[in-house]
Tab-separated table of C-alpha atoms and ligand atoms in Angstrom:
chain	number	residue	atom	x	y	z
S	924	MET	CA	-170.374	-58.075	-180.263
S	925	LYS	CA	-167.993	-55.882	-181.473
S	926	PRO	CA	-164.390	-56.957	-182.902
S	927	GLY	CA	-162.364	-55.681	-179.687
S	928	LEU	CA	-158.848	-54.833	-180.116
S	929	ALA	CA	-156.576	-54.222	-177.189
S	930	VAL	CA	-153.729	-51.437	-177.324
S	931	VAL	CA	-150.646	-51.950	-175.068
S	932	ILE	CA	-148.037	-49.160	-174.755
S	933	VAL	CA	-145.239	-49.078	-172.578
S	934	GLY	CA	-143.143	-45.654	-172.013
S	935	GLU	CA	-143.327	-42.285	-173.450
S	936	ASP	CA	-141.622	-42.743	-177.299
S	937	PRO	CA	-143.795	-40.124	-179.185
S	938	ALA	CA	-143.105	-41.784	-182.747
S	939	SER	CA	-145.280	-44.404	-181.215
S	940	GLN	CA	-147.649	-42.493	-178.850
S	941	VAL	CA	-148.806	-41.398	-182.736
S	942	TYR	CA	-148.590	-45.215	-184.181
S	943	VAL	CA	-150.953	-46.084	-181.329
S	944	ALA	CA	-153.447	-43.401	-180.956
S	945	SER	CA	-154.042	-43.823	-185.090
S	946	LYS	CA	-155.160	-46.822	-184.376
S	947	SER	CA	-157.259	-46.495	-181.240
S	948	LYS	CA	-158.728	-44.411	-183.136
S	949	MET	CA	-159.210	-45.681	-186.620
S	950	ALA	CA	-160.833	-48.894	-184.412
S	951	LYS	CA	-162.939	-46.821	-182.749
S	952	GLU	CA	-163.922	-45.348	-185.837
S	953	CYS	CA	-164.987	-48.661	-186.786
S	954	GLY	CA	-166.719	-49.254	-183.998
S	955	PHE	CA	-164.335	-51.577	-182.913
S	956	HIS	CA	-164.499	-52.166	-179.140
S	957	SER	CA	-161.466	-50.374	-178.332
S	958	VAL	CA	-158.942	-50.743	-175.530
S	959	GLN	CA	-156.110	-49.236	-174.480
S	960	HIS	CA	-153.709	-49.628	-172.324
S	961	THR	CA	-150.410	-47.201	-171.653
S	962	LEU	CA	-148.020	-48.401	-169.022
S	963	SER	CA	-144.670	-46.133	-167.501
S	964	ALA	CA	-141.182	-46.737	-168.967
S	965	ASP	CA	-140.967	-49.384	-165.234
S	966	ILE	CA	-143.348	-51.111	-165.885
S	967	SER	CA	-141.488	-54.784	-164.863
S	968	GLU	CA	-141.242	-57.819	-167.530
S	969	ALA	CA	-143.805	-60.132	-165.691
S	970	GLU	CA	-145.830	-56.988	-164.733
S	971	LEU	CA	-146.510	-57.352	-168.211
S	972	ARG	CA	-147.504	-60.383	-168.993
S	973	ALA	CA	-149.983	-60.571	-166.909
S	974	LEU	CA	-151.437	-58.040	-169.057
S	975	VAL	CA	-150.855	-59.552	-172.543
S	976	ALA	CA	-152.564	-63.269	-170.254
S	977	ASP	CA	-155.270	-60.907	-168.758
S	978	LEU	CA	-156.305	-59.928	-172.366
S	979	ASN	CA	-155.713	-63.379	-174.218
S	980	ALA	CA	-159.046	-64.871	-171.777
S	981	ASP	CA	-161.025	-61.245	-171.945
S	982	PRO	CA	-163.952	-63.034	-174.604
S	983	ALA	CA	-164.436	-59.493	-175.369
S	984	VAL	CA	-160.746	-58.776	-176.952
S	985	HIS	CA	-160.042	-60.471	-180.016
S	986	GLY	CA	-156.611	-58.985	-180.960
S	987	ILE	CA	-153.718	-57.573	-179.132
S	988	LEU	CA	-151.187	-55.624	-180.383
S	989	VAL	CA	-147.991	-54.548	-177.859
S	990	GLN	CA	-146.268	-51.660	-179.262
S	991	LEU	CA	-142.413	-52.334	-180.235
S	992	PRO	CA	-139.885	-51.537	-179.568
S	993	LEU	CA	-140.675	-51.507	-175.908
S	994	PRO	CA	-137.917	-50.751	-172.892
S	995	GLN	CA	-134.507	-52.198	-173.358
S	996	HIS	CA	-134.892	-54.121	-169.709
S	997	ILE	CA	-138.056	-56.296	-171.504
S	998	ASP	CA	-136.956	-59.291	-173.504
S	999	SER	CA	-139.849	-58.392	-176.134
S	1000	GLY	CA	-139.427	-62.359	-177.595
S	1001	ALA	CA	-140.810	-63.233	-174.712
S	1002	VAL	CA	-143.580	-60.766	-174.080
S	1003	ILE	CA	-145.046	-61.514	-177.726
S	1004	ARG	CA	-144.754	-65.455	-177.471
S	1005	THR	CA	-147.146	-64.580	-174.256
S	1006	ILE	CA	-149.944	-63.447	-176.674
S	1007	ASP	CA	-152.483	-66.232	-177.400
S	1008	PRO	CA	-151.436	-67.312	-181.530
S	1009	ASP	CA	-155.368	-66.459	-182.304
S	1010	LYS	CA	-154.762	-63.210	-181.130
S	1011	ASP	CA	-151.455	-62.217	-182.428
S	1012	VAL	CA	-153.062	-59.628	-184.931
S	1013	ASP	CA	-150.063	-58.073	-185.410
S	1014	GLY	CA	-148.778	-61.355	-186.838
S	1015	PHE	CA	-145.406	-61.484	-184.441
S	1016	HIS	CA	-145.732	-64.854	-182.437
S	1017	VAL	CA	-143.700	-67.536	-183.963
S	1018	VAL	CA	-146.735	-69.168	-184.457
S	1019	ASN	CA	-147.521	-66.641	-186.778
S	1020	VAL	CA	-143.761	-65.994	-188.315
S	1021	GLY	CA	-143.889	-69.934	-188.765
S	1022	ARG	CA	-147.066	-70.337	-190.784
S	1023	LEU	CA	-146.205	-67.332	-193.466
S	1024	GLY	CA	-142.298	-68.901	-193.947
S	1025	ALA	CA	-144.214	-72.442	-194.280
S	1026	GLY	CA	-146.612	-70.183	-197.119
S	1027	GLU	CA	-149.588	-71.631	-194.834
S	1028	LEU	CA	-150.877	-68.290	-195.570
S	1029	ASP	CA	-154.719	-69.210	-194.631
S	1030	GLY	CA	-153.968	-69.888	-190.827
S	1031	ALA	CA	-151.482	-67.219	-190.267
S	1032	PHE	CA	-152.203	-63.367	-189.135
S	1033	VAL	CA	-149.794	-61.225	-191.938
S	1034	PRO	CA	-147.370	-58.346	-190.048
S	1035	CYS	CA	-149.772	-55.423	-190.498
S	1036	THR	CA	-147.429	-53.500	-192.905
S	1037	PRO	CA	-146.124	-55.673	-194.986
S	1038	ALA	CA	-149.915	-57.251	-195.878
S	1039	GLY	CA	-150.685	-52.964	-196.691
S	1040	ALA	CA	-147.752	-53.045	-198.831
S	1041	MET	CA	-148.651	-55.912	-200.618
S	1042	LEU	CA	-151.940	-54.368	-201.236
S	1043	MET	CA	-150.766	-51.937	-203.155
S	1044	ILE	CA	-148.034	-53.328	-205.279
S	1045	GLU	CA	-150.813	-55.820	-206.326
S	1046	ARG	CA	-153.146	-52.417	-207.354
S	1047	ALA	CA	-149.908	-51.032	-209.264
S	1048	ARG	CA	-149.162	-53.960	-211.087
S	1049	GLY	CA	-151.424	-57.005	-210.480
S	1050	ARG	CA	-151.963	-59.858	-209.150
S	1051	ASP	CA	-149.698	-61.484	-210.933
S	1052	LEU	CA	-146.267	-60.913	-209.465
S	1053	SER	CA	-144.835	-63.857	-210.664
S	1054	GLY	CA	-141.107	-63.769	-211.854
S	1055	LEU	CA	-140.770	-60.081	-210.860
S	1056	SER	CA	-137.170	-59.259	-209.349
S	1057	ALA	CA	-138.389	-58.073	-205.479
S	1058	VAL	CA	-135.875	-56.306	-203.649
S	1059	VAL	CA	-136.756	-55.191	-200.252
S	1060	ILE	CA	-134.285	-52.828	-197.697
S	1061	GLY	CA	-134.346	-53.552	-194.130
S	1062	ARG	CA	-134.393	-56.891	-192.216
S	1063	SER	CA	-136.062	-55.701	-189.174
S	1064	ASN	CA	-139.076	-58.491	-188.343
S	1065	ILE	CA	-141.354	-56.251	-188.521
S	1066	VAL	CA	-140.783	-54.801	-192.011
S	1067	GLY	CA	-138.163	-56.454	-193.902
S	1068	LYS	CA	-138.699	-60.368	-192.974
S	1069	PRO	CA	-141.851	-61.116	-193.178
S	1070	MET	CA	-142.603	-58.524	-196.364
S	1071	ALA	CA	-139.244	-60.522	-197.775
S	1072	ALA	CA	-141.762	-64.125	-197.487
S	1073	LEU	CA	-145.020	-62.208	-199.012
S	1074	LEU	CA	-142.976	-61.227	-202.053
S	1075	LEU	CA	-141.961	-65.275	-202.279
S	1076	SER	CA	-144.929	-67.159	-202.076
S	1077	VAL	CA	-146.308	-65.195	-204.874
S	1078	ASP	CA	-143.028	-65.656	-206.666
S	1079	CYS	CA	-141.311	-63.351	-206.752
S	1080	THR	CA	-137.574	-63.234	-207.085
S	1081	VAL	CA	-136.775	-61.939	-203.727
S	1082	THR	CA	-133.154	-60.136	-202.551
S	1083	ILE	CA	-133.074	-59.366	-199.252
S	1084	ALA	CA	-130.582	-56.426	-198.659
S	1085	HIS	CA	-129.599	-54.415	-195.623
S	1086	SER	CA	-126.731	-52.025	-194.425
S	1087	ARG	CA	-124.042	-54.558	-194.733
S	1088	THR	CA	-124.849	-55.340	-198.633
S	1089	PRO	CA	-122.214	-54.399	-200.919
S	1090	ASP	CA	-123.983	-52.293	-203.640
S	1091	LEU	CA	-126.420	-51.410	-202.428
S	1092	GLU	CA	-127.354	-48.704	-205.432
S	1093	ALA	CA	-127.203	-51.744	-208.560
S	1094	THR	CA	-129.003	-53.791	-206.145
S	1095	CYS	CA	-131.762	-51.684	-206.551
S	1096	ARG	CA	-131.194	-50.612	-209.977
S	1097	ASP	CA	-132.550	-54.237	-211.005
S	1098	ALA	CA	-136.044	-53.883	-208.889
S	1099	ASP	CA	-139.695	-54.444	-210.740
S	1100	VAL	CA	-140.724	-54.028	-207.196
S	1101	LEU	CA	-138.576	-51.897	-204.490
S	1102	VAL	CA	-139.579	-51.677	-200.431
S	1103	VAL	CA	-137.737	-49.296	-198.562
S	1104	ALA	CA	-137.793	-49.519	-194.914
S	1105	VAL	CA	-134.167	-48.110	-193.123
S	1106	GLY	CA	-135.300	-45.710	-191.461
S	1107	ARG	CA	-133.007	-43.400	-193.196
S	1108	ALA	CA	-133.929	-39.695	-194.352
S	1109	GLU	CA	-133.949	-39.585	-198.714
S	1110	MET	CA	-131.915	-42.609	-198.812
S	1111	VAL	CA	-132.599	-43.949	-201.731
S	1112	ARG	CA	-132.186	-41.332	-204.284
S	1113	GLY	CA	-134.259	-41.611	-207.831
S	1114	SER	CA	-130.909	-42.541	-209.739
S	1115	TRP	CA	-131.110	-46.212	-207.980
S	1116	ILE	CA	-134.079	-46.829	-208.960
S	1117	LYS	CA	-135.033	-48.794	-212.137
S	1118	PRO	CA	-137.485	-47.077	-214.429
S	1119	GLY	CA	-140.836	-48.244	-213.984
S	1120	ALA	CA	-140.560	-49.908	-210.880
S	1121	THR	CA	-142.876	-50.138	-207.972
S	1122	VAL	CA	-141.227	-48.339	-205.084
S	1123	ILE	CA	-143.159	-49.065	-201.544
S	1124	ASP	CA	-141.410	-46.407	-199.127
S	1125	VAL	CA	-142.470	-47.626	-195.160
S	1126	GLY	CA	-140.024	-44.722	-193.512
S	1127	ILE	CA	-141.079	-41.992	-191.416
S	1128	ASN	CA	-138.207	-40.092	-190.486
S	1129	ARG	CA	-138.597	-36.441	-188.355
S	1130	VAL	CA	-136.299	-34.076	-190.428
S	1131	SER	CA	-136.065	-30.666	-189.190
S	1132	GLY	CA	-136.946	-27.649	-192.295
S	1133	VAL	CA	-135.645	-24.370	-193.342
S	1134	TYR	CA	-137.754	-22.995	-191.148
S	1135	GLY	CA	-136.932	-24.426	-187.668
S	1136	LYS	CA	-140.319	-26.042	-188.336
S	1137	SER	CA	-139.877	-30.666	-188.693
S	1138	HIS	CA	-141.496	-32.648	-191.348
S	1139	LEU	CA	-142.027	-35.849	-192.234
S	1140	VAL	CA	-140.115	-37.546	-195.019
S	1141	GLY	CA	-139.659	-41.224	-196.165
S	1142	ASP	CA	-136.267	-43.538	-196.735
S	1143	VAL	CA	-136.849	-43.555	-200.743
S	1144	HIS	CA	-136.070	-39.339	-201.968
S	1145	PHE	CA	-139.685	-38.599	-203.199
S	1146	ASP	CA	-139.038	-35.994	-206.333
S	1147	SER	CA	-136.070	-37.464	-208.178
S	1148	ALA	CA	-138.484	-40.942	-207.456
S	1149	ALA	CA	-141.120	-39.904	-208.988
S	1150	GLU	CA	-139.198	-38.722	-212.154
S	1151	VAL	CA	-138.383	-43.166	-212.367
S	1152	ALA	CA	-140.516	-45.048	-210.934
S	1153	GLY	CA	-143.806	-46.275	-212.130
S	1154	ALA	CA	-146.043	-46.187	-209.131
S	1155	LEU	CA	-144.394	-44.258	-205.183
S	1156	THR	CA	-146.259	-44.429	-201.964
S	1157	PRO	CA	-145.874	-40.939	-200.534
S	1158	VAL	CA	-145.079	-40.096	-197.005
S	1159	PRO	CA	-146.743	-39.485	-194.601
S	1160	GLY	CA	-149.971	-40.569	-196.391
S	1161	GLY	CA	-148.707	-44.196	-198.118
S	1162	VAL	CA	-148.252	-47.212	-196.099
S	1163	GLY	CA	-149.641	-45.895	-192.754
S	1164	PRO	CA	-153.351	-45.517	-192.996
S	1165	MET	CA	-152.733	-49.605	-195.128
S	1166	THR	CA	-150.951	-50.622	-191.857
S	1167	VAL	CA	-153.613	-49.233	-189.827
S	1168	ALA	CA	-156.513	-51.232	-192.056
S	1169	CYS	CA	-154.522	-54.336	-192.442
S	1170	LEU	CA	-154.577	-54.434	-188.743
S	1171	LEU	CA	-158.647	-53.991	-188.126
S	1172	ARG	CA	-158.959	-56.811	-191.401
S	1173	ASN	CA	-157.112	-58.681	-188.875
S	1174	THR	CA	-158.611	-57.847	-185.507
S	1175	LEU	CA	-161.691	-58.579	-187.714
S	1176	VAL	CA	-160.838	-62.229	-188.524
S	1177	ALA	CA	-159.589	-62.791	-185.124
S	1178	ALA	CA	-162.696	-61.579	-183.845
S	1179	ARG	CA	-164.812	-64.148	-186.787
S	1180	ALA	CA	-162.825	-66.842	-186.182
S	1181	GLN	CA	-163.464	-66.555	-182.207
S	1182	LEU	CA	-167.231	-66.329	-182.181
S	1183	ALA	CA	-167.706	-69.822	-184.692
S	1184	GLY	CA	-165.458	-71.375	-182.370
S	1185	GLY	CA	-167.469	-70.219	-178.977
S	1186	ALA	CA	-164.175	-68.941	-177.266
S	1187	ALA	CA	-166.053	-65.636	-177.559
Z	1211	GUN	N1	-143.624	-50.525	-184.213
Z	1211	GUN	C1	-143.465	-50.031	-185.884
Z	1211	GUN	N2	-144.946	-50.906	-186.198
Z	1211	GUN	C2	-144.963	-51.165	-185.593
Z	1211	GUN	C3	-146.375	-52.253	-185.922
Z	1211	GUN	O1	-146.722	-52.598	-186.752
Z	1211	GUN	N3	-146.790	-52.999	-184.576
Z	1211	GUN	C4	-146.374	-53.107	-183.987
Z	1211	GUN	N4	-146.508	-53.749	-182.864
Z	1211	GUN	N5	-145.283	-52.328	-183.317
Z	1211	GUN	C5	-144.655	-51.592	-183.773
């Protein structure tokens, strides 16, 4: 039996389409059973929840991912709560959010971007992160909040900064580990960074270049930051591939658990 991943995308957001295509492609390349459901933007919430219920009941599907954001007329929380927590390989269901918040990491599916970021932080600094000052800019459910919970679980002193934080630069300069997930192109400059800090850039922003050609940049100004940071992730090619790798890892873990439990 192959590990099975179902990816659901609603509407035509170009960035979401790119992310979803790379998740489905990598799942296939790794020999997973991979199915993608591409739905029109005007699908009703009830229809979407019915599809998720079908996937919950499908023994060939061990992991379900509903790409966010969803169109405004759909309550994302209600859709995510429809996913069986044992198939919630994104770690967005309140059951998995609660496990992470309570420090019950063994049984939890941890959101893939923060999980991938942790692997890179540990690669740069070693597994003992205890006592380090960690600053996470951004408070989303997808990255900022779970990232902060993970850093806290390994005994970092964690600050969550956001658009209302008064002196963001000074807060950043205090960080041994800085994770930036704000969605603003090149906002964090080298002068904001503590020398030797580990910097994880979660941003993916499309900007237009000099000859009208667009390209991708992160939330961190790479060239100035690279002069100061001890380690810095590039965009593209840094956090993105780690997110996909962690998604496949979560799907494999889900498949093994479901097969062991006789659910599949
Ligand atoms: N949108 C942006 N990142 C993610 C992710 O990791 N999972 C899902 N489902 N949607 C996203």
